[in-house]
């Protein structure tokens, strides 16, 4: 598998686009990376290697009591 990527143009209603941008920021990833994850998961399922890699990546933890 190569690291080649292709860009796609996506048109979304403004509220949904803003929501996805906020979700990406909360996840700590770029908006295109989050959109790519959703496209791959929707088209190829939860077992696609890039979907699995995205879901198992290290994530920010929640700060708790110290």
mmCIF file of N, CA, C and O in Angstrom:
data_model
loop_
_atom_site.group_PDB
_atom_site.id
_atom_site.type_symbol
_atom_site.label_atom_id
_atom_site.label_comp_id
_atom_site.label_asym_id
_atom_site.label_seq_id
_atom_site.Cartn_x
_atom_site.Cartn_y
_atom_site.Cartn_z
ATOM 1 N N UNK A 1 0.852 -1.175 0.000
ATOM 2 C CA UNK A 1 0.000 0.000 0.000
ATOM 3 C C UNK A 1 0.900 1.241 0.000
ATOM 4 O O UNK A 1 1.881 1.292 0.708
ATOM 5 N N UNK A 2 0.559 2.203 -0.792
ATOM 6 C CA UNK A 2 1.358 3.420 -0.877
ATOM 7 C C UNK A 2 0.719 4.521 -0.044
ATOM 8 O O UNK A 2 -0.397 4.394 0.428
ATOM 9 N N UNK A 3 1.455 5.614 0.106
ATOM 10 C CA UNK A 3 0.938 6.774 0.838
ATOM 11 C C UNK A 3 0.288 7.780 -0.097
ATOM 12 O O UNK A 3 0.023 8.900 0.312
ATOM 13 N N UNK A 4 0.048 7.383 -1.359
ATOM 14 C CA UNK A 4 -0.601 8.293 -2.304
ATOM 15 C C UNK A 4 -2.014 8.587 -1.857
ATOM 16 O O UNK A 4 -2.716 7.722 -1.355
ATOM 17 N N UNK A 5 -2.435 9.809 -2.054
ATOM 18 C CA UNK A 5 -3.786 10.211 -1.685
ATOM 19 C C UNK A 5 -4.393 11.018 -2.819
ATOM 20 O O UNK A 5 -3.692 11.644 -3.597
ATOM 21 N N UNK A 6 -5.694 11.008 -2.886
ATOM 22 C CA UNK A 6 -6.436 11.779 -3.865
ATOM 23 C C UNK A 6 -7.375 12.709 -3.125
ATOM 24 O O UNK A 6 -7.990 12.328 -2.134
ATOM 25 N N UNK A 7 -7.478 13.917 -3.589
ATOM 26 C CA UNK A 7 -8.386 14.888 -2.975
ATOM 27 C C UNK A 7 -9.753 14.802 -3.630
ATOM 28 O O UNK A 7 -9.870 14.591 -4.833
ATOM 29 N N UNK A 8 -10.770 14.975 -2.812
ATOM 30 C CA UNK A 8 -12.143 15.018 -3.296
ATOM 31 C C UNK A 8 -12.774 16.304 -2.797
ATOM 32 O O UNK A 8 -12.462 16.782 -1.718
ATOM 33 N N UNK A 9 -13.703 16.821 -3.568
ATOM 34 C CA UNK A 9 -14.415 18.027 -3.188
ATOM 35 C C UNK A 9 -15.736 17.607 -2.565
ATOM 36 O O UNK A 9 -16.476 16.808 -3.124
ATOM 37 N N UNK A 10 -16.027 18.125 -1.385
ATOM 38 C CA UNK A 10 -17.255 17.775 -0.679
ATOM 39 C C UNK A 10 -18.014 19.047 -0.356
ATOM 40 O O UNK A 10 -17.438 20.000 0.152
ATOM 41 N N UNK A 11 -19.298 19.053 -0.682
ATOM 42 C CA UNK A 11 -20.152 20.185 -0.321
ATOM 43 C C UNK A 11 -21.089 19.737 0.786
ATOM 44 O O UNK A 11 -21.778 18.731 0.658
ATOM 45 N N UNK A 12 -21.072 20.474 1.893
ATOM 46 C CA UNK A 12 -21.944 20.188 3.026
ATOM 47 C C UNK A 12 -22.688 21.460 3.409
ATOM 48 O O UNK A 12 -22.172 22.563 3.213
ATOM 49 N N UNK A 13 -23.860 21.318 3.985
ATOM 50 C CA UNK A 13 -24.529 22.506 4.532
ATOM 51 C C UNK A 13 -23.645 23.122 5.623
ATOM 52 O O UNK A 13 -22.907 22.406 6.325
ATOM 53 N N UNK A 14 -23.692 24.414 5.756
ATOM 54 C CA UNK A 14 -22.816 25.127 6.686
ATOM 55 C C UNK A 14 -22.871 24.605 8.127
ATOM 56 O O UNK A 14 -21.816 24.411 8.741
ATOM 57 N N UNK A 15 -24.044 24.343 8.690
ATOM 58 C CA UNK A 15 -24.055 23.859 10.084
ATOM 59 C C UNK A 15 -23.350 22.512 10.253
ATOM 60 O O UNK A 15 -22.620 22.299 11.218
ATOM 61 N N UNK A 16 -23.546 21.593 9.291
ATOM 62 C CA UNK A 16 -22.902 20.288 9.375
ATOM 63 C C UNK A 16 -21.396 20.400 9.176
ATOM 64 O O UNK A 16 -20.619 19.711 9.829
ATOM 65 N N UNK A 17 -20.982 21.270 8.267
ATOM 66 C CA UNK A 17 -19.550 21.472 8.046
ATOM 67 C C UNK A 17 -18.889 22.037 9.306
ATOM 68 O O UNK A 17 -17.799 21.610 9.693
ATOM 69 N N UNK A 18 -19.548 22.984 9.944
ATOM 70 C CA UNK A 18 -19.008 23.552 11.183
ATOM 71 C C UNK A 18 -18.952 22.501 12.280
ATOM 72 O O UNK A 18 -17.967 22.422 13.024
ATOM 73 N N UNK A 19 -19.987 21.663 12.366
ATOM 74 C CA UNK A 19 -20.008 20.596 13.366
ATOM 75 C C UNK A 19 -18.859 19.612 13.146
ATOM 76 O O UNK A 19 -18.194 19.200 14.098
ATOM 77 N N UNK A 20 -18.603 19.245 11.888
ATOM 78 C CA UNK A 20 -17.493 18.325 11.609
ATOM 79 C C UNK A 20 -16.149 18.964 11.951
ATOM 80 O O UNK A 20 -15.249 18.282 12.450
ATOM 81 N N UNK A 21 -16.004 20.245 11.696
ATOM 82 C CA UNK A 21 -14.762 20.930 12.041
ATOM 83 C C UNK A 21 -14.543 20.921 13.554
ATOM 84 O O UNK A 21 -13.431 20.711 14.036
ATOM 85 N N UNK A 22 -15.620 21.135 14.305
ATOM 86 C CA UNK A 22 -15.515 21.104 15.770
ATOM 87 C C UNK A 22 -15.195 19.696 16.245
ATOM 88 O O UNK A 22 -14.342 19.495 17.119
ATOM 89 N N UNK A 23 -15.857 18.685 15.664
ATOM 90 C CA UNK A 23 -15.582 17.294 16.050
ATOM 91 C C UNK A 23 -14.125 16.922 15.770
ATOM 92 O O UNK A 23 -13.497 16.218 16.558
ATOM 93 N N UNK A 24 -13.603 17.380 14.637
ATOM 94 C CA UNK A 24 -12.202 17.100 14.304
ATOM 95 C C UNK A 24 -11.278 17.744 15.329
ATOM 96 O O UNK A 24 -10.312 17.124 15.782
ATOM 97 N N UNK A 25 -11.573 18.976 15.707
ATOM 98 C CA UNK A 25 -10.744 19.660 16.703
ATOM 99 C C UNK A 25 -10.785 18.931 18.045
ATOM 100 O O UNK A 25 -9.759 18.771 18.709
ATOM 101 N N UNK A 26 -11.959 18.464 18.434
ATOM 102 C CA UNK A 26 -12.092 17.721 19.694
ATOM 103 C C UNK A 26 -11.285 16.427 19.632
ATOM 104 O O UNK A 26 -10.643 16.038 20.605
ATOM 105 N N UNK A 27 -11.308 15.766 18.476
ATOM 106 C CA UNK A 27 -10.565 14.517 18.294
ATOM 107 C C UNK A 27 -9.066 14.763 18.166
ATOM 108 O O UNK A 27 -8.281 13.833 18.276
ATOM 109 N N UNK A 28 -8.673 16.002 17.883
ATOM 110 C CA UNK A 28 -7.256 16.320 17.720
ATOM 111 C C UNK A 28 -6.710 15.944 16.357
ATOM 112 O O UNK A 28 -5.520 15.656 16.212
ATOM 113 N N UNK A 29 -7.589 15.935 15.333
ATOM 114 C CA UNK A 29 -7.157 15.617 13.972
ATOM 115 C C UNK A 29 -7.633 16.726 13.041
ATOM 116 O O UNK A 29 -8.459 17.558 13.413
ATOM 117 N N UNK A 30 -7.129 16.707 11.820
ATOM 118 C CA UNK A 30 -7.579 17.699 10.851
ATOM 119 C C UNK A 30 -8.964 17.313 10.326
ATOM 120 O O UNK A 30 -9.356 16.140 10.356
ATOM 121 N N UNK A 31 -9.681 18.299 9.827
ATOM 122 C CA UNK A 31 -11.004 18.037 9.271
ATOM 123 C C UNK A 31 -10.932 17.085 8.079
ATOM 124 O O UNK A 31 -11.724 16.140 8.009
ATOM 125 N N UNK A 32 -9.986 17.252 7.146
ATOM 126 C CA UNK A 32 -9.898 16.286 6.040
ATOM 127 C C UNK A 32 -9.615 14.857 6.521
ATOM 128 O O UNK A 32 -10.133 13.901 5.950
ATOM 129 N N UNK A 33 -8.818 14.714 7.576
ATOM 130 C CA UNK A 33 -8.537 13.380 8.094
ATOM 131 C C UNK A 33 -9.803 12.742 8.671
ATOM 132 O O UNK A 33 -10.083 11.563 8.448
ATOM 133 N N UNK A 34 -10.599 13.517 9.393
ATOM 134 C CA UNK A 34 -11.851 13.001 9.953
ATOM 135 C C UNK A 34 -12.833 12.648 8.839
ATOM 136 O O UNK A 34 -13.486 11.606 8.887
ATOM 137 N N UNK A 35 -12.940 13.490 7.819
ATOM 138 C CA UNK A 35 -13.820 13.190 6.693
ATOM 139 C C UNK A 35 -13.368 11.926 5.961
ATOM 140 O O UNK A 35 -14.191 11.091 5.580
ATOM 141 N N UNK A 36 -12.062 11.782 5.777
ATOM 142 C CA UNK A 36 -11.532 10.586 5.132
ATOM 143 C C UNK A 36 -11.880 9.329 5.906
ATOM 144 O O UNK A 36 -12.240 8.297 5.328
ATOM 145 N N UNK A 37 -11.783 9.417 7.231
ATOM 146 C CA UNK A 37 -12.154 8.291 8.089
ATOM 147 C C UNK A 37 -13.612 7.912 7.865
ATOM 148 O O UNK A 37 -13.942 6.738 7.680
ATOM 149 N N UNK A 38 -14.508 8.908 7.877
ATOM 150 C CA UNK A 38 -15.930 8.624 7.704
ATOM 151 C C UNK A 38 -16.232 8.044 6.326
ATOM 152 O O UNK A 38 -17.054 7.131 6.188
ATOM 153 N N UNK A 39 -15.564 8.542 5.301
ATOM 154 C CA UNK A 39 -15.785 8.031 3.943
ATOM 155 C C UNK A 39 -15.329 6.581 3.853
ATOM 156 O O UNK A 39 -16.051 5.717 3.344
ATOM 157 N N UNK A 40 -14.135 6.287 4.353
ATOM 158 C CA UNK A 40 -13.632 4.911 4.295
ATOM 159 C C UNK A 40 -14.498 3.961 5.116
ATOM 160 O O UNK A 40 -14.796 2.848 4.679
ATOM 161 N N UNK A 41 -14.912 4.390 6.289
ATOM 162 C CA UNK A 41 -15.743 3.526 7.131
ATOM 163 C C UNK A 41 -17.089 3.276 6.470
ATOM 164 O O UNK A 41 -17.602 2.156 6.491
ATOM 165 N N UNK A 42 -17.676 4.310 5.869
ATOM 166 C CA UNK A 42 -18.966 4.143 5.209
ATOM 167 C C UNK A 42 -18.880 3.290 3.957
ATOM 168 O O UNK A 42 -19.762 2.482 3.673
ATOM 169 N N UNK A 43 -17.810 3.432 3.204
ATOM 170 C CA UNK A 43 -17.701 2.708 1.939
ATOM 171 C C UNK A 43 -17.160 1.296 2.101
ATOM 172 O O UNK A 43 -17.584 0.382 1.397
ATOM 173 N N UNK A 44 -16.212 1.109 3.035
ATOM 174 C CA UNK A 44 -15.530 -0.178 3.123
ATOM 175 C C UNK A 44 -15.702 -0.890 4.456
ATOM 176 O O UNK A 44 -15.230 -2.002 4.629
ATOM 177 N N UNK A 45 -16.351 -0.245 5.412
ATOM 178 C CA UNK A 45 -16.641 -0.901 6.678
ATOM 179 C C UNK A 45 -15.592 -0.666 7.748
ATOM 180 O O UNK A 45 -14.517 -0.111 7.515
ATOM 181 N N UNK A 46 -15.928 -1.133 8.941
ATOM 182 C CA UNK A 46 -15.106 -0.887 10.125
ATOM 183 C C UNK A 46 -13.796 -1.671 10.131
ATOM 184 O O UNK A 46 -12.916 -1.378 10.933
ATOM 185 N N UNK A 47 -13.637 -2.645 9.251
ATOM 186 C CA UNK A 47 -12.413 -3.452 9.245
ATOM 187 C C UNK A 47 -11.388 -2.986 8.219
ATOM 188 O O UNK A 47 -10.336 -3.614 8.074
ATOM 189 N N UNK A 48 -11.665 -1.900 7.517
ATOM 190 C CA UNK A 48 -10.662 -1.359 6.586
ATOM 191 C C UNK A 48 -9.433 -0.988 7.400
ATOM 192 O O UNK A 48 -9.548 -0.408 8.483
ATOM 193 N N UNK A 49 -8.228 -1.316 6.936
ATOM 194 C CA UNK A 49 -7.019 -1.058 7.732
ATOM 195 C C UNK A 49 -6.844 0.393 8.182
ATOM 196 O O UNK A 49 -6.401 0.638 9.302
ATOM 197 N N UNK A 50 -7.197 1.358 7.351
ATOM 198 C CA UNK A 50 -7.041 2.760 7.745
ATOM 199 C C UNK A 50 -8.091 3.174 8.769
ATOM 200 O O UNK A 50 -7.832 4.025 9.610
ATOM 201 N N UNK A 51 -9.265 2.558 8.720
ATOM 202 C CA UNK A 51 -10.304 2.826 9.723
ATOM 203 C C UNK A 51 -9.846 2.273 11.073
ATOM 204 O O UNK A 51 -9.938 2.950 12.098
ATOM 205 N N UNK A 52 -9.346 1.052 11.065
ATOM 206 C CA UNK A 52 -8.854 0.444 12.302
ATOM 207 C C UNK A 52 -7.708 1.274 12.874
ATOM 208 O O UNK A 52 -7.656 1.530 14.084
ATOM 209 N N UNK A 53 -6.792 1.726 12.020
ATOM 210 C CA UNK A 53 -5.667 2.545 12.491
ATOM 211 C C UNK A 53 -6.159 3.847 13.106
ATOM 212 O O UNK A 53 -5.640 4.297 14.135
ATOM 213 N N UNK A 54 -7.164 4.466 12.497
ATOM 214 C CA UNK A 54 -7.704 5.718 13.039
ATOM 215 C C UNK A 54 -8.352 5.479 14.396
ATOM 216 O O UNK A 54 -8.165 6.247 15.330
ATOM 217 N N UNK A 55 -9.108 4.400 14.506
ATOM 218 C CA UNK A 55 -9.833 4.136 15.750
ATOM 219 C C UNK A 55 -8.928 3.679 16.888
ATOM 220 O O UNK A 55 -9.273 3.829 18.056
ATOM 221 N N UNK A 56 -7.774 3.120 16.575
ATOM 222 C CA UNK A 56 -6.874 2.628 17.619
ATOM 223 C C UNK A 56 -5.702 3.570 17.881
ATOM 224 O O UNK A 56 -4.829 3.239 18.672
ATOM 225 N N UNK A 57 -5.698 4.739 17.246
ATOM 226 C CA UNK A 57 -4.591 5.688 17.464
ATOM 227 C C UNK A 57 -4.630 6.202 18.901
ATOM 228 O O UNK A 57 -5.689 6.188 19.550
ATOM 229 N N UNK A 58 -3.504 6.655 19.411
ATOM 230 C CA UNK A 58 -3.515 7.259 20.753
ATOM 231 C C UNK A 58 -4.395 8.500 20.755
ATOM 232 O O UNK A 58 -4.365 9.297 19.822
ATOM 233 N N UNK A 59 -5.180 8.650 21.800
ATOM 234 C CA UNK A 59 -6.088 9.791 21.902
ATOM 235 C C UNK A 59 -5.765 10.586 23.165
ATOM 236 O O UNK A 59 -5.186 10.057 24.108
ATOM 237 N N UNK A 60 -6.179 11.829 23.153
ATOM 238 C CA UNK A 60 -6.014 12.658 24.337
ATOM 239 C C UNK A 60 -6.854 12.089 25.469
ATOM 240 O O UNK A 60 -8.000 11.699 25.255
ATOM 241 N N UNK A 61 -6.288 12.048 26.643
ATOM 242 C CA UNK A 61 -7.037 11.576 27.791
ATOM 243 C C UNK A 61 -7.811 12.705 28.460
ATOM 244 O O UNK A 61 -7.635 13.878 28.131
ATOM 245 N N UNK A 62 -8.658 12.358 29.373
ATOM 246 C CA UNK A 62 -9.410 13.352 30.112
ATOM 247 C C UNK A 62 -8.673 13.629 31.414
ATOM 248 O O UNK A 62 -8.304 12.704 32.127
ATOM 249 N N UNK A 63 -8.462 14.875 31.697
ATOM 250 C CA UNK A 63 -7.765 15.246 32.922
ATOM 251 C C UNK A 63 -8.652 14.908 34.104
ATOM 252 O O UNK A 63 -9.844 15.201 34.118
ATOM 253 N N UNK A 64 -8.074 14.293 35.092
ATOM 254 C CA UNK A 64 -8.835 13.947 36.284
ATOM 255 C C UNK A 64 -8.157 14.507 37.520
ATOM 256 O O UNK A 64 -7.295 15.377 37.448
ATOM 257 N N UNK A 65 -8.536 13.993 38.668
ATOM 258 C CA UNK A 65 -7.926 14.443 39.915
ATOM 259 C C UNK A 65 -6.483 13.976 39.988
ATOM 260 O O UNK A 65 -6.167 12.867 39.576
ATOM 261 N N UNK A 66 -5.651 14.813 40.524
ATOM 262 C CA UNK A 66 -4.249 14.443 40.667
ATOM 263 C C UNK A 66 -3.929 14.192 42.114
ATOM 264 O O UNK A 66 -4.475 14.695 43.016
#
